[in-house]
Short mmCIF file of C-alpha atoms in Angstrom, two decimals:
data_model
loop_
_atom_site.label_atom_id
_atom_site.label_comp_id
_atom_site.label_asym_id
_atom_site.label_seq_id
_atom_site.Cartn_x
_atom_site.Cartn_y
_atom_site.Cartn_z
CA MET A 5 22.26 3.00 -10.43
CA ALA A 6 19.24 3.19 -7.39
CA MET A 7 17.26 1.37 -4.80
CA VAL A 8 14.29 3.50 -3.92
CA VAL A 9 11.81 2.84 -2.12
CA VAL A 10 8.23 4.88 -2.07
CA VAL A 11 5.83 4.22 0.79
CA GLY A 12 2.75 5.69 1.30
CA ALA A 13 2.58 8.17 4.08
CA GLN A 14 -1.53 8.23 5.52
CA TRP A 15 -3.36 5.71 5.84
CA GLY A 16 -3.11 3.73 3.10
CA ASP A 17 -4.67 4.83 -0.87
CA GLU A 18 -2.78 7.72 -1.73
CA GLY A 19 -2.14 6.87 -5.23
CA LYS A 20 1.08 4.57 -4.53
CA GLY A 21 0.01 2.35 -7.89
CA LYS A 22 -0.31 5.86 -10.33
CA VAL A 23 3.38 7.02 -8.94
CA VAL A 24 4.65 3.27 -8.86
CA ASP A 25 3.73 2.92 -12.38
CA ARG A 26 5.38 6.32 -13.58
CA LEU A 27 8.45 5.70 -11.76
CA THR A 28 9.35 2.42 -13.19
CA ALA A 29 9.69 3.92 -16.68
CA GLN A 30 12.79 4.23 -15.41
CA ALA A 31 13.48 1.30 -13.47
CA ASP A 32 14.71 -1.70 -14.88
CA VAL A 33 13.00 -4.05 -11.47
CA VAL A 34 10.29 -3.24 -9.55
CA VAL A 35 9.50 -5.04 -6.07
CA ARG A 36 6.69 -6.05 -3.93
CA TYR A 37 8.37 -6.09 -0.14
CA GLY A 38 4.71 -5.97 1.80
CA GLY A 39 1.21 -7.30 2.97
CA GLY A 40 -1.05 -9.08 0.38
CA ALA A 41 -4.07 -9.02 -1.75
CA ASN A 42 -5.91 -6.76 0.75
CA ALA A 43 -3.66 -3.98 -1.44
CA GLY A 44 -5.31 -2.45 -4.34
CA HIS A 45 -3.41 -0.47 -6.47
CA THR A 46 -5.78 1.08 -9.41
CA LEU A 47 -4.03 2.58 -13.09
CA VAL A 48 -5.66 4.42 -15.26
CA VAL A 49 -3.72 4.31 -18.59
CA GLY A 50 -5.42 6.03 -21.89
CA GLY A 51 -8.78 5.90 -19.72
CA GLU A 52 -8.23 2.16 -19.34
CA LYS A 53 -8.77 0.71 -15.52
CA VAL A 54 -6.28 -1.81 -14.12
CA VAL A 55 -6.72 -3.19 -10.58
CA LEU A 56 -2.97 -5.28 -9.27
CA ARG A 57 -3.40 -6.24 -5.74
CA LEU A 58 -0.36 -8.84 -5.77
CA ILE A 59 1.47 -7.58 -8.45
CA PRO A 60 3.79 -4.63 -8.58
CA SER A 61 2.52 -2.10 -10.30
CA GLY A 62 5.67 -2.08 -12.60
CA ALA A 63 3.63 -4.89 -14.76
CA LEU A 64 2.41 -2.33 -16.95
CA HIS A 65 5.18 -1.49 -18.72
CA ALA A 66 7.34 -4.31 -20.50
CA LYS A 67 10.67 -3.78 -19.59
CA ALA A 68 10.65 -4.07 -15.96
CA LYS A 69 10.90 -7.45 -13.57
CA CYS A 70 8.68 -7.95 -11.11
CA VAL A 71 9.48 -8.95 -7.87
CA LEU A 72 7.17 -10.36 -5.30
CA GLY A 73 9.50 -10.64 -1.73
CA PRO A 74 9.54 -12.72 1.15
CA GLY A 75 7.60 -10.19 3.18
CA VAL A 76 4.80 -11.10 0.92
CA VAL A 77 2.02 -13.27 1.40
CA ILE A 78 0.57 -14.69 -1.03
CA ASP A 79 -2.41 -16.36 -2.08
CA PRO A 80 -1.83 -18.32 -4.66
CA GLU A 81 -5.72 -18.22 -6.67
CA VAL A 82 -5.55 -14.04 -6.43
CA LEU A 83 -2.18 -14.60 -8.04
CA VAL A 84 -2.83 -16.69 -10.99
CA GLN A 85 -6.28 -15.10 -12.29
CA GLU A 86 -4.68 -11.89 -12.29
CA ILE A 87 -1.43 -12.94 -14.28
CA ALA A 88 -4.22 -14.33 -16.42
CA THR A 89 -5.81 -11.50 -16.68
CA LEU A 90 -2.87 -9.30 -17.93
CA ARG A 91 -1.55 -11.66 -20.02
CA ALA A 92 -4.74 -11.77 -21.74
CA ARG A 93 -4.98 -7.48 -22.30
CA GLY A 94 -1.22 -7.81 -23.49
CA LEU A 95 0.20 -6.73 -20.81
CA PHE A 96 2.19 -8.95 -18.78
CA GLY A 97 4.84 -11.42 -20.51
CA GLU A 98 6.59 -13.96 -19.45
CA GLY A 99 9.68 -14.50 -17.69
CA ARG A 100 8.57 -11.22 -16.02
CA LEU A 101 7.15 -12.24 -12.45
CA LEU A 102 9.50 -13.33 -9.39
CA ILE A 103 7.94 -15.10 -6.58
CA SER A 104 10.21 -15.10 -3.68
CA ASP A 105 10.02 -19.04 -2.84
CA ARG A 106 10.39 -17.42 1.13
CA ALA A 107 7.37 -15.82 1.09
CA HIS A 108 4.16 -16.67 3.12
CA VAL A 109 0.56 -18.98 1.94
CA VAL A 110 -2.70 -17.75 2.13
CA MET A 111 -4.84 -20.56 2.45
CA PRO A 112 -8.84 -20.92 2.04
CA HIS A 113 -8.87 -21.11 6.29
CA HIS A 114 -7.54 -17.65 6.75
CA ALA A 115 -9.91 -16.23 5.14
CA THR A 116 -12.53 -17.79 6.76
CA ILE A 117 -11.14 -16.89 9.49
CA ASP A 118 -11.00 -12.92 9.32
CA THR A 119 -13.88 -12.91 7.98
CA LEU A 120 -15.41 -15.07 11.08
CA ARG A 121 -13.56 -12.47 13.60
CA GLU A 122 -14.95 -9.40 11.71
CA ASN A 123 -18.61 -10.44 11.22
CA GLY A 124 -18.00 -10.84 15.13
CA PRO A 125 -17.36 -8.19 17.60
CA GLY A 126 -14.21 -6.44 18.21
CA ALA A 127 -14.03 -5.88 14.12
CA ILE A 128 -10.96 -3.64 13.11
CA GLY A 129 -12.63 -3.34 9.68
CA THR A 130 -10.36 -5.78 7.05
CA THR A 131 -10.67 -6.87 4.14
CA LYS A 132 -11.54 -10.46 5.06
CA ARG A 133 -8.63 -11.71 2.53
CA GLY A 134 -6.92 -14.14 5.14
CA ILE A 135 -3.91 -11.88 5.51
CA GLY A 136 -4.30 -11.26 9.78
CA PRO A 137 -3.75 -15.07 10.26
CA ALA A 138 -1.59 -15.29 7.26
CA TYR A 139 1.15 -13.25 9.05
CA GLU A 140 -0.10 -14.50 12.87
CA ASP A 141 0.87 -17.98 11.42
CA LYS A 142 3.85 -16.53 10.27
CA ALA A 143 4.58 -15.03 14.13
CA GLY A 144 3.68 -18.05 15.32
CA ARG A 145 6.20 -20.32 12.88
CA ARG A 146 3.59 -22.32 11.01
CA GLY A 147 3.22 -20.59 8.47
CA ILE A 148 3.39 -22.61 5.04
CA ARG A 149 6.47 -21.29 2.15
CA MET A 150 6.49 -20.79 -1.35
CA ALA A 151 8.64 -23.67 -1.23
CA ASP A 152 6.69 -25.95 0.75
CA LEU A 153 3.84 -25.19 -1.73
CA LEU A 154 5.77 -26.32 -4.58
CA ASP A 155 6.24 -29.95 -2.44
CA PRO A 156 3.90 -31.78 -2.71
CA ALA A 157 4.19 -34.32 0.77
CA ARG A 158 5.52 -31.59 2.60
CA PHE A 159 3.02 -29.86 1.28
CA ARG A 160 0.49 -32.00 2.49
CA GLU A 161 2.67 -32.38 6.03
CA ARG A 162 2.76 -28.44 6.58
CA LEU A 163 -1.42 -27.77 6.18
CA GLU A 164 -2.26 -30.31 8.54
CA ALA A 165 -0.51 -29.32 11.30
CA ASN A 166 -1.23 -25.72 10.03
CA LEU A 167 -4.86 -26.41 10.14
CA GLU A 168 -5.16 -28.72 13.32
CA SER A 169 -3.52 -25.07 15.16
CA TRP A 170 -6.15 -23.39 14.06
CA ARG A 171 -9.85 -26.02 14.43
CA PRO A 172 -10.83 -25.06 17.65
CA VAL A 173 -10.40 -21.83 16.84
CA ILE A 174 -13.25 -21.79 13.88
CA VAL A 175 -15.41 -24.39 15.88
CA ALA A 176 -15.48 -21.83 18.74
CA LEU A 177 -15.77 -19.17 15.59
CA GLY A 178 -19.08 -21.31 14.31
CA GLY A 179 -17.00 -22.08 11.06
CA GLU A 180 -16.47 -24.89 8.94
CA VAL A 181 -12.93 -26.75 8.98
CA PRO A 182 -11.95 -27.25 5.29
CA SER A 183 -11.09 -30.96 3.76
CA ILE A 184 -8.01 -31.02 3.40
CA ASP A 185 -7.95 -32.93 0.55
CA GLU A 186 -9.67 -30.70 -1.35
CA ILE A 187 -7.11 -27.97 -0.59
CA VAL A 188 -4.16 -29.95 -1.70
CA LYS A 189 -5.95 -30.39 -4.89
CA ARG A 190 -7.23 -26.91 -5.26
CA TYR A 191 -3.46 -25.79 -4.02
CA GLY A 192 -1.66 -28.68 -5.83
CA GLU A 193 -3.55 -27.29 -9.91
CA LEU A 194 -2.18 -23.55 -8.08
CA ALA A 195 0.94 -24.67 -7.44
CA LYS A 196 1.62 -25.97 -10.95
CA GLU A 197 1.04 -22.81 -12.63
CA LEU A 198 3.48 -20.63 -10.64
CA ALA A 199 5.96 -23.24 -10.26
CA PRO A 200 7.93 -21.31 -13.17
CA HIS A 201 7.77 -17.57 -11.33
CA VAL A 202 9.23 -19.11 -7.81
CA GLY A 203 12.68 -18.52 -7.15
CA ASP A 204 15.23 -16.66 -4.33
CA ALA A 205 14.48 -12.83 -4.44
CA SER A 206 16.98 -11.71 -2.71
CA ALA A 207 19.67 -12.95 -4.61
CA ALA A 208 17.78 -11.65 -7.77
CA LEU A 209 17.96 -8.25 -6.12
CA ALA A 210 21.96 -8.49 -5.61
CA GLU A 211 22.11 -9.75 -8.58
CA ALA A 212 20.34 -6.74 -10.71
CA ARG A 213 22.01 -4.28 -7.69
CA GLU A 214 25.59 -5.36 -8.68
CA GLN A 215 24.46 -5.03 -12.98
CA GLY A 216 23.34 -1.47 -11.55
CA LYS A 217 20.22 -1.36 -12.24
CA HIS A 218 17.33 0.87 -10.63
CA VAL A 219 15.27 -1.30 -8.29
CA LEU A 220 11.87 0.42 -7.33
CA LEU A 221 10.58 -1.07 -3.88
CA GLU A 222 7.07 -0.67 -3.28
CA GLY A 223 4.91 -1.12 0.34
CA ALA A 224 1.33 -1.58 0.45
CA GLN A 225 -1.09 0.67 2.55
CA GLY A 226 0.39 3.33 4.30
CA THR A 227 2.91 4.57 7.50
CA MET A 228 -0.65 4.28 9.88
CA LEU A 229 -1.38 0.97 9.11
CA ASP A 230 2.01 -0.36 9.95
CA LEU A 231 2.38 -3.08 12.53
CA ASP A 232 4.83 -0.46 15.04
CA HIS A 233 3.92 2.98 14.17
CA GLY A 234 0.46 3.11 13.21
CA THR A 235 -2.67 3.33 15.01
CA PHE A 236 -2.63 0.41 16.63
CA PRO A 237 -4.78 -1.94 16.85
CA PHE A 238 -6.31 -0.57 13.79
CA VAL A 239 -3.21 -1.69 11.54
CA THR A 240 -2.83 -4.28 9.07
CA SER A 241 -0.19 -7.66 10.17
CA SER A 242 3.13 -6.01 8.30
CA THR A 243 5.52 -3.99 8.14
CA VAL A 244 4.47 -1.04 6.17
CA ILE A 245 7.42 1.42 6.71
CA SER A 246 10.39 2.34 4.07
CA GLY A 247 12.54 -0.20 6.76
CA GLY A 248 10.33 -2.86 6.40
CA ALA A 249 12.07 -2.96 2.63
CA CYS A 250 14.79 -4.96 3.98
CA ALA A 251 13.07 -7.66 5.62
CA GLY A 252 9.79 -7.66 2.95
CA ALA A 253 12.62 -7.80 0.32
CA GLY A 254 15.92 -9.54 0.88
CA ILE A 255 18.24 -6.14 0.71
CA ALA A 256 20.60 -4.61 3.32
CA PRO A 257 19.32 -0.96 4.65
CA THR A 258 23.11 0.86 3.13
CA HIS A 259 21.47 0.08 -0.08
CA ILE A 260 18.92 1.72 0.24
CA ASP A 261 19.34 5.06 -1.73
CA ARG A 262 16.38 7.13 -1.29
CA VAL A 263 12.92 6.95 0.08
CA MET A 264 10.24 8.85 -1.89
CA GLY A 265 6.63 9.22 0.60
CA ILE A 266 3.02 9.26 -1.44
CA THR A 267 0.50 11.36 -0.25
CA LYS A 268 -3.14 13.07 -0.88
CA ALA A 269 -3.50 16.51 -1.37
CA TYR A 270 -6.49 15.50 1.50
CA THR A 271 -6.81 12.27 4.01
CA THR A 272 -9.11 9.78 4.15
CA ARG A 273 -8.79 5.93 5.96
CA VAL A 274 -10.92 2.80 5.75
CA GLY A 275 -11.75 0.65 8.83
CA GLY A 276 -12.41 2.05 11.77
CA GLY A 277 -10.50 3.87 14.30
CA PRO A 278 -9.41 7.48 15.11
CA PHE A 279 -9.52 9.93 11.93
CA PRO A 280 -8.41 13.93 13.55
CA THR A 281 -9.45 15.79 10.11
CA GLU A 282 -12.10 13.29 9.37
CA LEU A 283 -15.20 15.52 7.75
CA HIS A 284 -18.75 13.87 8.54
CA GLY A 285 -21.99 14.39 6.60
CA ASP A 286 -22.64 15.97 3.01
CA ALA A 287 -18.78 17.50 3.11
CA GLY A 288 -17.40 14.26 3.98
CA GLU A 289 -19.70 12.73 0.89
CA ALA A 290 -18.89 15.85 -0.94
CA LEU A 291 -15.20 14.80 -1.26
CA ARG A 292 -15.72 11.41 -1.32
CA LYS A 293 -17.78 11.37 -4.70
CA ALA A 294 -15.23 14.12 -6.28
CA GLY A 295 -12.31 11.92 -5.31
CA ASN A 296 -14.36 8.61 -6.31
CA GLU A 297 -12.97 7.27 -2.75
CA TYR A 298 -14.03 3.43 -2.99
CA GLY A 299 -11.63 0.75 -2.06
CA ALA A 300 -10.30 -0.72 -5.38
CA VAL A 301 -10.21 -4.44 -4.25
CA THR A 302 -13.74 -4.15 -1.80
CA GLY A 303 -15.63 -1.53 -3.02
CA ARG A 304 -15.90 -0.42 0.50
CA PRO A 305 -16.30 4.34 0.74
CA ARG A 306 -13.06 5.78 2.36
CA ARG A 307 -13.56 7.97 5.38
CA CYS A 308 -12.58 11.71 3.97
CA GLY A 309 -11.08 14.40 5.70
CA TRP A 310 -8.75 17.26 5.76
CA LEU A 311 -5.13 16.77 4.94
CA ASP A 312 -3.51 16.25 8.29
CA ILE A 313 0.20 17.19 8.37
CA ALA A 314 0.97 15.97 11.75
CA VAL A 315 0.44 12.45 10.52
CA LEU A 316 2.30 13.83 7.45
CA ARG A 317 5.19 14.69 9.64
CA HIS A 318 5.13 11.35 11.30
CA ALA A 319 6.03 9.54 8.39
CA VAL A 320 8.47 12.15 7.32
CA ARG A 321 10.00 11.07 10.66
CA VAL A 322 9.45 6.96 10.40
CA ASN A 323 10.26 6.59 6.72
CA GLY A 324 13.14 9.07 6.42
CA ILE A 325 10.86 10.55 3.31
CA SER A 326 12.90 13.23 1.48
CA GLU A 327 10.39 13.78 -1.17
CA LEU A 328 6.73 13.68 -1.94
CA ALA A 329 4.41 12.78 -4.26
CA VAL A 330 0.58 14.45 -3.09
CA THR A 331 -1.90 12.85 -5.62
CA LYS A 332 -5.11 13.93 -6.07
CA LEU A 333 -4.49 17.76 -6.13
CA ASP A 334 -7.50 17.82 -8.66
CA VAL A 335 -10.24 16.83 -6.76
CA LEU A 336 -9.93 19.62 -4.63
CA SER A 337 -10.67 22.01 -7.11
CA GLY A 338 -14.37 24.28 -6.77
CA LEU A 339 -13.72 24.31 -3.07
CA PRO A 340 -13.53 28.36 -1.87
CA LYS A 341 -11.21 27.69 1.44
CA ILE A 342 -9.20 24.44 1.78
CA ALA A 343 -8.32 23.91 5.94
CA LEU A 344 -4.93 22.38 6.65
CA GLY A 345 -4.69 20.17 9.82
CA VAL A 346 -1.28 21.41 10.94
CA ALA A 347 -1.33 20.22 14.72
CA TYR A 348 -3.31 18.95 17.76
CA GLU A 349 -4.49 20.09 20.78
CA LEU A 350 -4.93 17.58 23.65
CA ASP A 351 -5.24 17.99 27.47
CA GLY A 352 -4.81 21.95 26.28
CA LYS A 353 -1.76 21.39 25.18
CA ARG A 354 -0.29 21.88 21.26
CA ILE A 355 1.15 18.53 19.94
CA ASP A 356 2.87 18.04 16.22
CA PHE A 357 2.70 14.14 16.27
CA PRO A 358 0.08 11.99 16.65
CA PRO A 359 0.25 10.55 19.69
CA PRO A 360 0.30 6.27 20.29
CA ASN A 361 -2.65 5.37 22.23
CA ARG A 362 -4.33 9.00 22.27
CA LEU A 363 -5.44 10.12 18.89
CA ALA A 364 -9.33 10.00 19.17
CA ASP A 365 -8.97 12.48 21.66
CA VAL A 366 -7.22 15.33 20.13
CA LYS A 367 -9.07 18.48 18.63
CA PRO A 368 -7.27 19.09 15.45
CA ILE A 369 -5.79 22.77 14.67
CA TYR A 370 -6.04 24.18 11.19
CA GLU A 371 -5.28 26.96 9.10
CA GLU A 372 -7.41 27.86 5.96
CA LEU A 373 -5.71 28.40 2.26
CA GLU A 374 -7.69 30.19 -0.43
CA GLY A 375 -8.64 27.22 -2.58
CA TRP A 376 -8.58 26.88 -6.56
CA SER A 377 -11.20 26.38 -8.73
CA GLY A 378 -10.87 24.90 -12.73
CA ASP A 379 -9.55 22.09 -14.44
CA LEU A 380 -5.98 20.66 -13.90
CA SER A 381 -5.60 17.97 -15.54
CA THR A 382 -4.42 20.36 -18.35
CA CYS A 383 -1.61 21.52 -16.38
CA ARG A 384 2.05 20.30 -17.29
CA SER A 385 4.15 22.24 -15.28
CA VAL A 386 4.36 24.53 -11.89
CA ASP A 387 4.30 27.35 -13.38
CA ASP A 388 0.60 25.92 -15.18
CA LEU A 389 -0.74 25.55 -11.39
CA PRO A 390 -3.54 28.23 -10.01
CA ALA A 391 -1.27 30.22 -7.00
CA SER A 392 -2.73 28.86 -4.47
CA VAL A 393 -1.94 25.55 -5.70
CA ARG A 394 1.59 26.53 -5.11
CA THR A 395 0.32 28.28 -1.73
CA TYR A 396 -0.71 24.62 -0.71
CA LEU A 397 2.08 22.95 -2.03
CA ARG A 398 4.87 25.36 -0.13
CA ARG A 399 2.89 25.22 3.68
CA ILE A 400 3.20 21.16 2.82
CA GLU A 401 7.03 21.46 2.95
CA GLU A 402 7.83 24.07 4.73
CA LEU A 403 5.54 21.98 7.87
CA THR A 404 7.06 19.06 6.84
CA GLY A 405 10.41 19.61 5.65
CA ALA A 406 9.63 17.15 2.63
CA ARG A 407 9.80 18.90 -0.67
CA VAL A 408 7.34 17.64 -2.74
CA THR A 409 8.57 16.68 -6.29
CA MET A 410 5.87 14.65 -7.88
CA MET A 411 1.46 15.99 -8.34
CA GLY A 412 -1.13 13.75 -9.39
CA VAL A 413 -2.83 16.72 -11.03
CA GLY A 414 -5.87 13.72 -12.58
CA ALA A 415 -6.71 10.18 -13.11
CA ASP A 416 -4.47 9.54 -15.82
CA ARG A 417 -1.05 8.48 -16.31
CA GLU A 418 -0.41 11.20 -18.53
CA HIS A 419 -1.64 14.00 -15.83
CA THR A 420 1.50 14.43 -13.22
CA ILE A 421 3.65 16.89 -12.73
CA GLU A 422 7.32 15.41 -11.73
CA ILE A 423 10.19 18.28 -11.83
CA ASP A 424 12.43 15.77 -10.00
CA THR A 425 12.41 11.59 -9.75
CA PRO A 426 14.23 9.79 -6.57
CA PHE A 427 16.43 8.10 -9.47
CA ARG A 428 18.42 10.56 -10.80
CA PRO A 429 21.65 11.32 -9.10
CA ARG A 430 21.83 14.18 -5.77
#
């Protein structure tokens, strides 16, 4: 058996969904260990697009058990709709989903607060889904968990106390305090829908390990959005890195066997915050159009730029990444030259890692490599790739110290070259 963590190595949107979908063919259990419905995974199977926001990407494989760990914040409305959508398409049978009874619940007023804040001064570019306020409640010890949601009397008691703590904030932001009775009624209905899926996720994962099953753990967002190790304050509200899988799933650090990082062949990010290798004007727009770089959940256009190796080095270090999946190599086809941001210059000195609070002040140091052309989606092995693509991948390995073991050469599930799998014994 093996427990493998898959983590985004940039600012999110690296194509984790497609990689997890690919690896789930070898996994028995797929776990989401952090984030909420602000993280969308887009999968293309047989030319048909499937967008998942809470349920792990392994949902599209019939044998895999899907687990939402205690580190996830659950929006019951979104989750019920997502289950119904998958089942309507014949993709998600009974008994395949387990929701941790310790996972916190996103309430309607969380989204209200998130939206009011984003519409005012100091906006940081959140998805307005209430994720930040939900994690604030968790850290403030006033949150509502799935176990509370299933107990009507306790849910109302917790809700009243929770909403009372937020009342001054909502009023100060110019919002309307929602009706407790309306929330209790609606969430009571949602609780009945979700109750059959709620249980002890940590115990289930311990049992899976004892039975020798393969477990795949996926994070949300990417390393540079991690609350501690990202571009603070332009970050998410949870622990994104591989270490977060332990607390977010309820497993021991000693049980993690391997960590795979996911990176695009270039770099994107959404929302505010510094982005050293960002391409502006026509160049950035051309990359955005070629890669269809728009948010899976919000539709927001992503900022695009050259691959930032300093960011990748940081991700390799804090996650313990030993292998990389490089996605969207096909998007760079047709460019005569490709720039690779290998380091930064700050105050006249070269630095190899992102600084904690002066990333906006760095100047990227570039290497220029030969580009490539043609349709890469027909490639099924490394040998099929143009020589300049292989050179590009080798340079990534040399600069990061991580081995490239998977490559994305198109949008569909089958447009993937895999030379190793993290579930294979070392």
